[in-house]
Every structure is written in structure tokens, then in C-alpha cells.
Coordinates of C-alpha atoms in Angstrom, one line a residue:
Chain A
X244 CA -18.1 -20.0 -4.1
X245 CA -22.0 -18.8 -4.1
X246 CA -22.8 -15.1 -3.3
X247 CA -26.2 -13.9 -3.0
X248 CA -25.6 -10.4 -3.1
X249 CA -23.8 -8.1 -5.7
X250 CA -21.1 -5.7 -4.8
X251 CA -20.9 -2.1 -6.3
X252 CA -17.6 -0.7 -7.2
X253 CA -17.4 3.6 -8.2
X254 CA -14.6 5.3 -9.7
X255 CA -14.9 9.0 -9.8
X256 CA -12.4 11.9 -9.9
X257 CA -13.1 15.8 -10.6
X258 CA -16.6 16.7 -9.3
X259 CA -17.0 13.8 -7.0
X260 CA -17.7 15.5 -4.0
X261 CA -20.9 16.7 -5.1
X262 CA -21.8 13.9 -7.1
X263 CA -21.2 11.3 -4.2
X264 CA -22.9 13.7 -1.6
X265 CA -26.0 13.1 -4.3
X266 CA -26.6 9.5 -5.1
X267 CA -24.5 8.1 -2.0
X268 CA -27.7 9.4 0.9
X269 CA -30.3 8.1 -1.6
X270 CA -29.5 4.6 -0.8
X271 CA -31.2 3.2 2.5
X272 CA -30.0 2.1 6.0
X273 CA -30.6 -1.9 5.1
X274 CA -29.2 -1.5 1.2
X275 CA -27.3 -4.7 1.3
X276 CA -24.3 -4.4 -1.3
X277 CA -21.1 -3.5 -0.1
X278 CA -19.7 -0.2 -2.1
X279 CA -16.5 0.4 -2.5
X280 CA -15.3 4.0 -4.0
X281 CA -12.4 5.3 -5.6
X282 CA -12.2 9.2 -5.5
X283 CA -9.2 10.5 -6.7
X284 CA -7.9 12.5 -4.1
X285 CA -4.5 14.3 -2.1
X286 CA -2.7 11.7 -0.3
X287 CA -2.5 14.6 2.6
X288 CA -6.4 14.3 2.8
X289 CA -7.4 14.5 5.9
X290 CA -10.9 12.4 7.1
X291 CA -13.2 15.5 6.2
X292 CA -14.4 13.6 3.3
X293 CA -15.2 10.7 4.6
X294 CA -16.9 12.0 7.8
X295 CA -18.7 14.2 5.8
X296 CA -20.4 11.7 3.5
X297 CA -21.0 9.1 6.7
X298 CA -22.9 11.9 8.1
X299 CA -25.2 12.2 5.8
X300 CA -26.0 9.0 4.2
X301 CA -28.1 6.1 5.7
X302 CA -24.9 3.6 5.0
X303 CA -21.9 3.5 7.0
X304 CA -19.4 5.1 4.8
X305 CA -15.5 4.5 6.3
X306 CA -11.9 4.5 5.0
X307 CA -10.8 1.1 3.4
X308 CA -8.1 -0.8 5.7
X309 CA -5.6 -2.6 4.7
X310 CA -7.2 -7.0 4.8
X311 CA -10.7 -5.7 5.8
X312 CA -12.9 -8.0 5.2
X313 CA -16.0 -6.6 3.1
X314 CA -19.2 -6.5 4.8
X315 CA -23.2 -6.2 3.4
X316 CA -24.0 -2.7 3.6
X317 CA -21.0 -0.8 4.2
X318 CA -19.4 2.0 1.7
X319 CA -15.4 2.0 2.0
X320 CA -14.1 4.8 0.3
X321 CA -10.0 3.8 -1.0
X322 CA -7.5 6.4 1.3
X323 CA -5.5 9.1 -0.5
X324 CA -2.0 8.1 -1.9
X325 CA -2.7 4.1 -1.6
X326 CA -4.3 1.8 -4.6
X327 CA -7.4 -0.1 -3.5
X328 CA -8.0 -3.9 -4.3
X329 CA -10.2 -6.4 -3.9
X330 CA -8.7 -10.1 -2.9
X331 CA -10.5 -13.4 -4.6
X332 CA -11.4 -13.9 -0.7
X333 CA -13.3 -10.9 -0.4
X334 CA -10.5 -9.1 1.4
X335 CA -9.7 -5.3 0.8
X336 CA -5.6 -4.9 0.3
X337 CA -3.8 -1.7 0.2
X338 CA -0.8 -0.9 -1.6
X339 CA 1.9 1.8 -2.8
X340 CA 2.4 0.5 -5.9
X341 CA 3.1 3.0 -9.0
X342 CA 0.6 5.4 -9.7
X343 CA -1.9 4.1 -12.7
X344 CA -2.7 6.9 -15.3
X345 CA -1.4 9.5 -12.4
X346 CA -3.7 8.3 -10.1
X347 CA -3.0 6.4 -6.7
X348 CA -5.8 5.3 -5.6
X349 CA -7.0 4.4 -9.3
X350 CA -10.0 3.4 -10.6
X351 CA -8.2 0.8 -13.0
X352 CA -6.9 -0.9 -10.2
X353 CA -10.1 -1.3 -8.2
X354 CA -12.4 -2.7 -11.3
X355 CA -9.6 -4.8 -12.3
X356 CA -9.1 -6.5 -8.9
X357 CA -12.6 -6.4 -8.2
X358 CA -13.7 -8.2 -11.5
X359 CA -11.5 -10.9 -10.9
X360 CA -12.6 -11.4 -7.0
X361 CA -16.7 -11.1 -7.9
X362 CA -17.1 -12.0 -11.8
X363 CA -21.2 -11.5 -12.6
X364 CA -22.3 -10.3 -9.4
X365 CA -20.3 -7.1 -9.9
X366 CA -21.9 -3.2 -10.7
X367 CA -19.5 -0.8 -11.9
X368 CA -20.2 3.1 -12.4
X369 CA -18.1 5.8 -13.7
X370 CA -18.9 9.0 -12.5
X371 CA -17.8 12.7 -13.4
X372 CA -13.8 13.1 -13.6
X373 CA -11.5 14.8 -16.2
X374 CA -9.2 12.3 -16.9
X375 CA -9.4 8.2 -19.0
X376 CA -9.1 6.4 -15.5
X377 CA -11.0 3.4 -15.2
X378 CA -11.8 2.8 -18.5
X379 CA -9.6 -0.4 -18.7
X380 CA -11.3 -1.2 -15.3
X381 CA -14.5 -1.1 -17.1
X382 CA -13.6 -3.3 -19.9
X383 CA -12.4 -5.7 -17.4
X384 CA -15.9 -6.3 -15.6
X385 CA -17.4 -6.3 -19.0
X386 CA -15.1 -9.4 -19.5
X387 CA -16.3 -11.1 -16.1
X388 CA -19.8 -10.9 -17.3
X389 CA -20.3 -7.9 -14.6
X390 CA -22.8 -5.2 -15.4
X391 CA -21.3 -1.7 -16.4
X392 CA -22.9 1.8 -15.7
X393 CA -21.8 5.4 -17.3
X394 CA -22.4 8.6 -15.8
X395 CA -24.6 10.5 -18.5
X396 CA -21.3 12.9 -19.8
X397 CA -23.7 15.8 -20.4
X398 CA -24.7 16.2 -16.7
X399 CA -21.4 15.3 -15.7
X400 CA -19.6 18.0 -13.8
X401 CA -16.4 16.7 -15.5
X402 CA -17.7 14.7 -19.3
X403 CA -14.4 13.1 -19.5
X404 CA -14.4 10.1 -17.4
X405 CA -17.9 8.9 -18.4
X406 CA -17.3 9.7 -22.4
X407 CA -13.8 7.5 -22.2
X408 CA -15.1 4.4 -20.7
X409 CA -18.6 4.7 -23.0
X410 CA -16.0 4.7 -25.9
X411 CA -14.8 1.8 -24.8
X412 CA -18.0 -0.1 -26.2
X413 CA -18.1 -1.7 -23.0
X414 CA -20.7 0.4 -20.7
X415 CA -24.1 -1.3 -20.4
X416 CA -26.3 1.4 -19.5
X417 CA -25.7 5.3 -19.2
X418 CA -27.7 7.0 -16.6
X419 CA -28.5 10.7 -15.2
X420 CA -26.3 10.4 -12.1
X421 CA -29.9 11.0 -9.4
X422 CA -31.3 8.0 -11.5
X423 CA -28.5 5.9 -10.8
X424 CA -29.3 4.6 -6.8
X425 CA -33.2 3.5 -8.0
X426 CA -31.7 1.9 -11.0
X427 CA -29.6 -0.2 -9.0
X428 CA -31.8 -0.7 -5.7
X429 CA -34.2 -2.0 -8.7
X430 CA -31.5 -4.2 -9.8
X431 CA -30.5 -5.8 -6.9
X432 CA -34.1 -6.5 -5.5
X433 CA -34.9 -8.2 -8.7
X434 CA -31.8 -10.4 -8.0
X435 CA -32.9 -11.2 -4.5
X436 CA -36.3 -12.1 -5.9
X437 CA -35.1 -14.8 -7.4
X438 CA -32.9 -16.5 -5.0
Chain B
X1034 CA -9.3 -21.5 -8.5
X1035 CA -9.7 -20.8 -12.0
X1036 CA -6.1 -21.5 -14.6
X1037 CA -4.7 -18.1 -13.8
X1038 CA -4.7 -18.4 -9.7
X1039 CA -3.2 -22.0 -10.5
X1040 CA -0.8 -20.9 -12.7
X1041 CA 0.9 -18.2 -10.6
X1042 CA 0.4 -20.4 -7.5
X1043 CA 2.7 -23.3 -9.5
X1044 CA 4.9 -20.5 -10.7
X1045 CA 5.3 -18.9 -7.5
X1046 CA 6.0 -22.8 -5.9
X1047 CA 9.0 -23.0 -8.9
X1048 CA 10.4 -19.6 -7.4
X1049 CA 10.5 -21.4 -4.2
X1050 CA 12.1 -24.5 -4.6
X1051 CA 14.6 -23.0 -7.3
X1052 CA 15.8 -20.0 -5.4
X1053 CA 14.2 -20.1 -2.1
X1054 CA 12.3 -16.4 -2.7
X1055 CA 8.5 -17.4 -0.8
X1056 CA 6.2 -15.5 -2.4
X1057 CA 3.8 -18.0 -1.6
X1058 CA 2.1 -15.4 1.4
X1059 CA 1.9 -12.8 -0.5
X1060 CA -1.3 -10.9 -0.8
X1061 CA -3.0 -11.9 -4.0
X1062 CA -4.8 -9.4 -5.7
X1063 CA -0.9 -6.7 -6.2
X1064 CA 1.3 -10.2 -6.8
X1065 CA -1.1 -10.8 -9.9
X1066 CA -0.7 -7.5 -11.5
X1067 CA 2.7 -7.6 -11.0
X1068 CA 3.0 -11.2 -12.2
X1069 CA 0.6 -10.0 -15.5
X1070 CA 3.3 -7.2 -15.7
X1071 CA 6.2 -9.4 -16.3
X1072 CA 4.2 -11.2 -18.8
X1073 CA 3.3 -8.4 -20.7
X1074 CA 7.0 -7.8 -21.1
X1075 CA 7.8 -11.5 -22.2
X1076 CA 4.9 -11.4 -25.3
X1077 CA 4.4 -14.8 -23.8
X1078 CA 0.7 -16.1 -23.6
X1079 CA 0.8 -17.7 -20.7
X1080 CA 2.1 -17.2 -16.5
X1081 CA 2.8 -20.8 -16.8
X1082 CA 5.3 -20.3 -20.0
X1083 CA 7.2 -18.3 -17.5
X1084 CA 8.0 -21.1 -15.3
X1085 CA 10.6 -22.8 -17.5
X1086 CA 12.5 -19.5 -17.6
X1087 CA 12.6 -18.9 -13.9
X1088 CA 13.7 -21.9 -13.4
X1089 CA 16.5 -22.1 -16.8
X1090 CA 17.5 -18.6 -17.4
X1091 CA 19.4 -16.7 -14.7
X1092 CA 19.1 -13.5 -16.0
X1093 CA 15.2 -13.7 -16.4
X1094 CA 14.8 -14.3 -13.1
X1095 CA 16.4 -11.4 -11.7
X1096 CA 14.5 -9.2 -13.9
X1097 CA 11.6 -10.8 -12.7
X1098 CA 12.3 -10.9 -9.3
X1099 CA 13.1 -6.9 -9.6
X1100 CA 9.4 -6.3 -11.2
X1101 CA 7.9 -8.6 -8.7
X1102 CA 9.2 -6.7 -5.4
X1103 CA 7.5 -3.0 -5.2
X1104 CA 10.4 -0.5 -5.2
X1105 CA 8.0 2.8 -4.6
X1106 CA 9.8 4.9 -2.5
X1107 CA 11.2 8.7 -1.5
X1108 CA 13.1 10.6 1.1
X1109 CA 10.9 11.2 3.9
X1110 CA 7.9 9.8 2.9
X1111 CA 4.9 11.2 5.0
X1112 CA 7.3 13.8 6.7
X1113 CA 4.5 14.0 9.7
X1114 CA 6.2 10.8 10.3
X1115 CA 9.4 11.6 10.7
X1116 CA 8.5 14.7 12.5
X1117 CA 6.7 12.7 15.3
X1118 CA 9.9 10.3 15.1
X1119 CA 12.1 13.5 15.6
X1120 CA 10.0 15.1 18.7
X1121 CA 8.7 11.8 20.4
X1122 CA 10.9 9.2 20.2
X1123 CA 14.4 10.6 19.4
X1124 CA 14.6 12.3 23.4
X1125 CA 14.1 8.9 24.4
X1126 CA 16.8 7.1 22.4
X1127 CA 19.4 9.8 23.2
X1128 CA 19.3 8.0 26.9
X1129 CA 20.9 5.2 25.6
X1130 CA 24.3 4.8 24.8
X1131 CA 24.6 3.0 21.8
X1132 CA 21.1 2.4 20.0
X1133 CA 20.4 -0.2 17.2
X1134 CA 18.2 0.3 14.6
X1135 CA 16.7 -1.7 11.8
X1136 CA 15.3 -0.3 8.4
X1137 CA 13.0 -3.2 7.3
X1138 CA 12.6 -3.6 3.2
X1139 CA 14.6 -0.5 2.4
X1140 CA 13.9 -0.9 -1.2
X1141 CA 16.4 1.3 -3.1
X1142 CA 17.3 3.2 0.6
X1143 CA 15.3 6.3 0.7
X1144 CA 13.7 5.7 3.5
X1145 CA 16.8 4.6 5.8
X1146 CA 19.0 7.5 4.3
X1147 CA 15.8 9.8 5.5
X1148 CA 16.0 8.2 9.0
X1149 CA 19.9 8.4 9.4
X1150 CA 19.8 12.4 8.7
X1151 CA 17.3 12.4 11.2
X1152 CA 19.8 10.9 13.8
X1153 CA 22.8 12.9 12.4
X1154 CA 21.2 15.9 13.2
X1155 CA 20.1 15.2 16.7
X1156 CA 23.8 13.7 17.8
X1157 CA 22.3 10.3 17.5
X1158 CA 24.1 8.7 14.0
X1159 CA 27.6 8.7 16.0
X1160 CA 25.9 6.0 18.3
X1161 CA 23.7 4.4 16.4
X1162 CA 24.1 0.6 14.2
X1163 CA 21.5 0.8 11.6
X1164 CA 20.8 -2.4 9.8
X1165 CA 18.7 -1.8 6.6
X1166 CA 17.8 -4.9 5.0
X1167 CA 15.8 -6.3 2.0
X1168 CA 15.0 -9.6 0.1
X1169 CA 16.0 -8.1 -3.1
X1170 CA 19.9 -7.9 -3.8
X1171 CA 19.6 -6.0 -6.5
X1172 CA 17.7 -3.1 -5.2
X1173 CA 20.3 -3.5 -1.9
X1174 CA 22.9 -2.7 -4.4
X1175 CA 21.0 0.9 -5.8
X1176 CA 20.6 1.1 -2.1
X1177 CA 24.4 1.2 -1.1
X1178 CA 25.2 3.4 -4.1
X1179 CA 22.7 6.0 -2.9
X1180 CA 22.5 7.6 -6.5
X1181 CA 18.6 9.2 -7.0
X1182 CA 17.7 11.0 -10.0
X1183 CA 17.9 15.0 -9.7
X1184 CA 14.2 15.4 -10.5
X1185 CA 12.8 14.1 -7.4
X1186 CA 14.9 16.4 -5.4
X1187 CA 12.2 19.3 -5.3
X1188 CA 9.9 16.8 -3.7
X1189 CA 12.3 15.3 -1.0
X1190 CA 13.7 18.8 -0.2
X1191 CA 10.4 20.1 0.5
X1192 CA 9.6 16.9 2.7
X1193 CA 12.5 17.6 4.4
X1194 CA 11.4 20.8 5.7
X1195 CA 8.5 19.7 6.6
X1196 CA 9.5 16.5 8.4
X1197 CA 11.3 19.3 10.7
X1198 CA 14.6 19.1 9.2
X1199 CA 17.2 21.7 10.6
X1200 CA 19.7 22.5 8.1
X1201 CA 19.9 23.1 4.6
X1202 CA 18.9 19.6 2.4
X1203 CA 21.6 20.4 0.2
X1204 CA 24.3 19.7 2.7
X1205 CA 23.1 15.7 2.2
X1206 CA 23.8 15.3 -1.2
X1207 CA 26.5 15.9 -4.4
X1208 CA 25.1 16.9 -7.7
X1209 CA 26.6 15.8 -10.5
X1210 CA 24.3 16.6 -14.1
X1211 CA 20.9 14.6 -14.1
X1212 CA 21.6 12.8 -10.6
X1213 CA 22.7 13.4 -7.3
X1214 CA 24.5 10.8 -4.8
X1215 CA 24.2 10.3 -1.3
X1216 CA 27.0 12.0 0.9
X1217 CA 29.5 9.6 2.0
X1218 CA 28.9 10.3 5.7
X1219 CA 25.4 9.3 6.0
X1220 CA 26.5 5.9 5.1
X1221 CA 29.1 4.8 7.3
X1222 CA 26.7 3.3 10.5
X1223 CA 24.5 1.7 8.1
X1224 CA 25.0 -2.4 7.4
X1225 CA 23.2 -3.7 4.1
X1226 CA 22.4 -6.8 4.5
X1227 CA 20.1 -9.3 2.7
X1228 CA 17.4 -10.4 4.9
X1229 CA 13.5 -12.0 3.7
X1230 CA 10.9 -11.6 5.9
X1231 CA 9.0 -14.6 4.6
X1232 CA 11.7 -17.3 5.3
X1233 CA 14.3 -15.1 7.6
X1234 CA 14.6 -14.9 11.7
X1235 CA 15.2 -12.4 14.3
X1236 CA 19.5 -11.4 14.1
X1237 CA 19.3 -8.8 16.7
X1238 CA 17.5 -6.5 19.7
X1239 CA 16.8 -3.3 18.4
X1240 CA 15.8 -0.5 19.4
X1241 CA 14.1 0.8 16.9
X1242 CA 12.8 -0.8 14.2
X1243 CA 11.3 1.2 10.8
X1244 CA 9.0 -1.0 8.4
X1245 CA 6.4 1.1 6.3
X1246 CA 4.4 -0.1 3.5
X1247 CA 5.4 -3.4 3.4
X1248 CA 3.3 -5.4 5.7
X1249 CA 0.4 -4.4 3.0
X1250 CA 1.6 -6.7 0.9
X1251 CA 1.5 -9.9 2.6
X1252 CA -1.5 -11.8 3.7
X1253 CA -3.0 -12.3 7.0
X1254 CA -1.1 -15.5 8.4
X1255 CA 2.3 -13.6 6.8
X1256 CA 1.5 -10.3 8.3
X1257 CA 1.1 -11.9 11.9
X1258 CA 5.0 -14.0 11.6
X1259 CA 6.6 -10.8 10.8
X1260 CA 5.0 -8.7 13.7
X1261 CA 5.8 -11.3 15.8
X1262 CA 9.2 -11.5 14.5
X1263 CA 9.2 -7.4 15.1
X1264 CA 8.1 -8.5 18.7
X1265 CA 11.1 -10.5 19.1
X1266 CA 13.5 -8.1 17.5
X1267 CA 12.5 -5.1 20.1
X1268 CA 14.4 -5.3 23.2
X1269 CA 12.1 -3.9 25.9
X1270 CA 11.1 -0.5 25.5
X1271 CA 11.5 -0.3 21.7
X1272 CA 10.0 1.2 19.1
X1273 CA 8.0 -0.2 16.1
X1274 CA 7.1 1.6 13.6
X1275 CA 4.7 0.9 10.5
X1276 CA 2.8 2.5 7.6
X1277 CA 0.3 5.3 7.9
X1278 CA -2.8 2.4 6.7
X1279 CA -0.9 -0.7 8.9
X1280 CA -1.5 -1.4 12.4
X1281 CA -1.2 -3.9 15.0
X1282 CA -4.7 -4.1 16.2
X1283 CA -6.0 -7.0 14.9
X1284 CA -2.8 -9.4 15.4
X1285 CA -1.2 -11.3 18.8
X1286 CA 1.2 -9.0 19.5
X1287 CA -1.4 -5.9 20.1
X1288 CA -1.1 -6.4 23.7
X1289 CA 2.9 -6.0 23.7
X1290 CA 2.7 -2.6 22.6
X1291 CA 1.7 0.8 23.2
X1292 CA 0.8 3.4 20.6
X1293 CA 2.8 5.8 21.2
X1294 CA 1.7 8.2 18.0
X1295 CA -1.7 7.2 17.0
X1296 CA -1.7 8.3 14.0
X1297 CA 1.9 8.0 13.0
X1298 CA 1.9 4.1 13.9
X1299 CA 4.7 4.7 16.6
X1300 CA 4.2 1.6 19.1
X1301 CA 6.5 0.8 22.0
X1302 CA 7.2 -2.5 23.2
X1303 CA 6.1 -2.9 27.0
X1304 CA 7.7 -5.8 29.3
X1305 CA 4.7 -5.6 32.1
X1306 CA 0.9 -5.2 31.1
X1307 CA 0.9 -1.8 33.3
X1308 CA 3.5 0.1 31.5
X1309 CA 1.6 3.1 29.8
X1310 CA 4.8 4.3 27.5
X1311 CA 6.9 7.1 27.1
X1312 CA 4.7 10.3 27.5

């Protein structure tokens, strides 16, 4: 299969709010990589924080569903008390599956599936979040020749996250989080430049 | 498809033809984790050395088909459910006479034990036939017993109460030092009974059906037998009723039903195009 686009996977957990309502506005209307977000979150969550990013970024930001397929453009953010993954067809599943790490939706589960369904042409960022998940996640895209991003810990709102999966020796680049969008708008224009 | 799609695709065909478990529609992405699971317990290298022993060793393979099915459950799971269940659709079944009922992929039974207090205490259990079914014997077995571990008791009291439950939730169970079992009368209506949704048919008009959080896991072309097989399981009028993330929408039975609670995923069966559902 040829893609001619990359796909950006997030996982963040204590301070996302804030840093989501930050870099998530700063990309524009026609950005055209899917994202796909893991927020650690209460399964009783109601739509507020969903609705409340779509209203203020350019992107169409929505609740994954369950064999969606994933579209240019779109941010799908995983729904509280369900894991999120990515099929080899491009297909968003859903599951109830044992937590990961305490988490459900995790991070692990995300960048695992999604490294496996988009290899090289995959982005993945830790953001702020007191807890290890997604650290295995990030070693996994690092195997599929995907390009890893860290959350600099120091201006993290929660250092936790981001220091675990630099440890992991597997993070490509570490970033202040308002750098992070022109780093990666960058990126993918490059990319398209040469197609 | 690079080795590790074709190896569980192979490995999954052995299950198939050996014991006649299809797996085969299952949604990708979870079946590989859970398949890299099972590995990880072997110390085996590869899926593929698996094969041999699911097709060999009898007692392998019903550990791996335990770790293969997802057996995530509690009592009254998303109690807003069983609320809406309670206030909407119980006044209707109670103008029936006898009711039918079938618990779809009851895992180790919370869910159908959940729905059968439900009908006990609005008159309904003495006239209902609950069929709960699964693909996994094993898990039918913990099912039957209705033993549960004391420590998620908190939890499925306090999901009790919210789900609208009317008497104390220490009148369902027996206590007995780190577990608890199921009392003896919630039991008596319900019919275990092995049935796979993948290979299995329609065995009776129900009129109510229960199957949350397991559609998820199949594919596309899977997902749409089953609803359809839901379809033809509903006598008219019934209900279906999914998970809080599965819906009908975008499969060809959407235009047999009516969603009865949105949000819930309450749909009703409806015989004429016009019908509008219970209000």
C-alpha cells in the first residue's frame, strides 16, 4: 500500500486539557494528517471535552467510532473507558479490553496498533501526564521506522510521561510543547514536496 | 501482509478447521494483541509455533481459546443503561405475558445476572425465559456458578444504586470469605447455552435482546451477519440493545429499527416503515 500523507498519533494524560487547547488550534483548516489522541480520561466523561476543543481549532476534532474509517484532516480523540486502535486497513476499532498501565483508553495501545497499521509514515508525541503510559507505544514506532517526538519534561505540566518514554532511548526529537505544530506542519510539507 | 498477519491468519484458519471456533472476522488490530499475549506466555518465538499445539494439545487450546475471547465485565455496567432499560422499556414488556430474552456473549454472567435483578424487581423474572449464551464453554461454566470475587462488590453495589435499583444489593448475593456467589433465585429462568455468533443461527423470537461490547470486536462484513441475525431473532416490537460506542447506523438493518434511547442504544424493531416506537 502507498500513502502520501503521514498520520499523527498523541498520548497525553495529566495536564492535557491545556496542553491540547494549545498546540491543537495552531494547526490550520487544510492540515492534511489525520490525528488521533489519547487523553486519559473518566469513562463517565461527557462530550464537554471534545466540543470544547472542536470549537476552537481549525480541524474537525470528534469522538473516535467504533470501524471509522480515518479521514485527511480530522482529529479523533479515543472515548473515555474504551482502548483506541488503529486497523492495518486504516480503520479505527474500539474495545473493552483490560486496562493497560491503569489506563483505558491507553496510549500503549494506540502507538502499538498504530505502528503496525502505518510503519514510517507515522508521528508520535508524548505530551504532559504523570504516569509511564505510552512509553512501550513509543518504542514500538521507533521499531516501524516512525518518527518519535517528547514533550520537553521541564515545561510539562506533568514531567512524567515525556521523561519515561525519553528514557526509553527511543524519542527522536524533544520539543517545547508551542513549538511542536510548526515542527510538524514543517515536516509534513517537506514530505509532500517530494512526492 | 507481512509474516505476522500471515501467521495468525494460518493460525486462526487451524482453529477453524480443528475445532470450528471462526475467528477468521474478527477485527484485527485486538485479535493480534491478544494472539501476541498467548505467545508471550508460551516463551515460543513464533505465532506459527503455536499452531501445532492448537491443533495437538487439548489443554493448550482451551487456555488459548480463554485468553483469546475478552472476558471484561461487571454488574451493571454503565448503570444509565440499565436505568433507561428499567424506566423505558420494562412498562412495555410487562404487557406481555410471557417475555423472552436473550443475553448475547455473557462472558462470565455479570451482565445477564444485572439484567435478571432488573426484572425480579419489577415482577418481570417470574415471566420471563432468559437465554444467555456465549462461544466460550469455559467462561459459560464461571457464568453458571455465579461466584465473583468480594472486591468488586463496592463497585457493582454502587452501580446498582445508580442504575435505579430498589432494594438493598446485599439481598442478591451470599458472602462467604474473599468471594461472594450469586443467590440461587436469580438463576432459575436463565438457560446457558453455547451459542457462536460467527458460525451460529437464529433459535428463537425474543423480545428482548442484550449484546454490549461485543460487536466491537468483529469486523465490518461480521458486524452486519450478527445484526441481521439480531433482526431475525426480534419478534416485532422488540428491543435490541447494544454498547454505549455500537450502533446500527451504518448497517442494512438501520431502517428496521427505531432508537428508542439515543444514547443508551435502545432500538425497537418496527414491522411497518410508519411505526415511530414506544414513546
Amino acid at each position: 500500500m502507498k500513502y502520501d500523507f503521514h498520520v499523527l498519533v498523541i498520548g497525553v494524560s495529566a495536564g492535557g486539557f491545556r496542553a491540547l487547547h494549545t498546540i491543537l488550534p495552531m494547526f490550520p483548516k487544510d492540515f492534511s494528517c489525520p490525528v488521533i489522541i489519547v487523553q486519559h480520561r473518566m469513562a463517565t466523561d461527557e462530550n464537554f471535552f471534545v466540543e470544547s476543543l472542536n470549537s476552537k481549532c481549525n480541524m474537525g476534532v470528534k469522538e473516535a467510532e467504533d470501524k471509522e474509517q480515518i479521514e485527511a484532516g480530522k482529529i479523533y480523540i479515543a472515548p473515555g473507558g474504551y482502548h483506541l486502535l488503529v486497523e492495518k486497513n486504516h480503520i479505527l476499532s474500539l474495545s473493552v479490553d483490560e486496562p493497560v498501565s491503569y489506563a483505558r483508553p491507553s496510549v500503549d495501545v494506540l502507538f502499538e496498533t498504530a505502528a503496525q497499521a502505518f510503519g514510517a509514515h507515522l508521528i508520535g508525541i508524548i505530551l504532559t501526564g504523570a504516569n509511564c503510559d505510552g512509553s512501550e507505544g513509543i518504542k514500538n514506532i521507533k521499531a516501524n521506522k516512525g518518527l518519535t517526538i517528547a514533550q520537553d519534561p521541564d515545561t510539562a505540566e506533568a514531567s512524567m510521561m515525556p521523561v519515561s518514554a525519553i528514557a526509553t532511548g527511543c524519542v527522536d526529537f524533544v520539543l517545547l510543547l508551542e513549538d511542536i505544530p510548526s515542527f510538524i506542519i514543517g515536516l509534513v510539507e517537506d514530505h509532500h514536496g517530494e512526492c | 501482509m507481512d509474516n505476522q498477519d500471515i501467521e495468525i491468519k494460518v493460525l486462526m484458519e487451524a482453529v477453524h478447521l480443528k475445532h470450528g471456533y471462526d475467528f477468521r472476522q474478527y477485527a484485527g488490530a485486538s485479535l493480534t494483541r491478544r494472539v501476541k499475549k498467548c505467545l508471550a506466555d508460551t516463551g515460543l518465538n513464533n505465532i506459527s509455533d503455536m499452531i501445532p499445539l492448537v491443533i495437538h494439545d487439548k489443554a493448550f487450546f482451551n487456555s488459548f481459546l480463554h485468553n483469546l475471547s475478552v472476558n471484561v465485565t461487571e454488574m451493571f455496567r454503565d448503570p444509565q443503561f440499565f436505568l433507561s432499560l428499567r424506566e423505558k422499556i420494562v412498562p412495555y414488556l410487562k404487557t406481555f405475558p410471557f417475555i423472552k430474552v436473550w443475553s448475547v456473549g455473557v462472558s462470565t454472567g455479570e451482565e445477564v445476572y444485572s439484567l435478571v435483578i432488573v426484572l425480579k424487581e419489577e415482577g418481570l423474572y417470574e415471566k420471563s425465559l432468559i437465554y444467555a449464551t456465549d462461544f466460550n464453554d469455559s467462561v459459560l461454566e464461571s457464568a453458571q456458578k455465579g461466584i465473583y470475587s468480594i472486591d468488586n462488590i463496592k463497585t457493582s453495589t454502587l452501580n446498582y444504586q445508580k442504575s435505579g435499583g430498589k432494594k438493598s444489593f446485599g439481598t442478591y448475593y451470599h458472602a462467604d470469605y474473599n468471594s461472594v456467589i450469586i443467590d440461587r433465585s436469580l438463576k432459575k429462568n436463565i438457560v446457558f447455552a453455547n451459542h457462536n455468533l460467527a458460525t451460529d443461527s437464529v433459535f428463537g423470537e425474543m423480545n428482548l435482546i442484550l449484546c454490549r461490547n461485543v460487536l466491537i470486536y468483529f469486523n465490518k462484513d461480521l458486524q452486519e451477519r450478527v445484526l441481521e441475525l439480531f433482526k431475525n431473532s426480534l419478534r416485532a416490537y422488540g428491543f435490541l440493545c447494544l454498547g454505549s460506542k455500537e450502533t446500527i447506523n451504518f448497517s442494512g438493518i438501520v431502517d428496521s429499527f427505531v432508537p428508542i434511547v439515543k444514547k443508551q442504544k435502545i432500538f425497537q424493531k418496527k414491522v411497518n416503515p410508519a411505526f415511530e416506537g414506544v414513546k
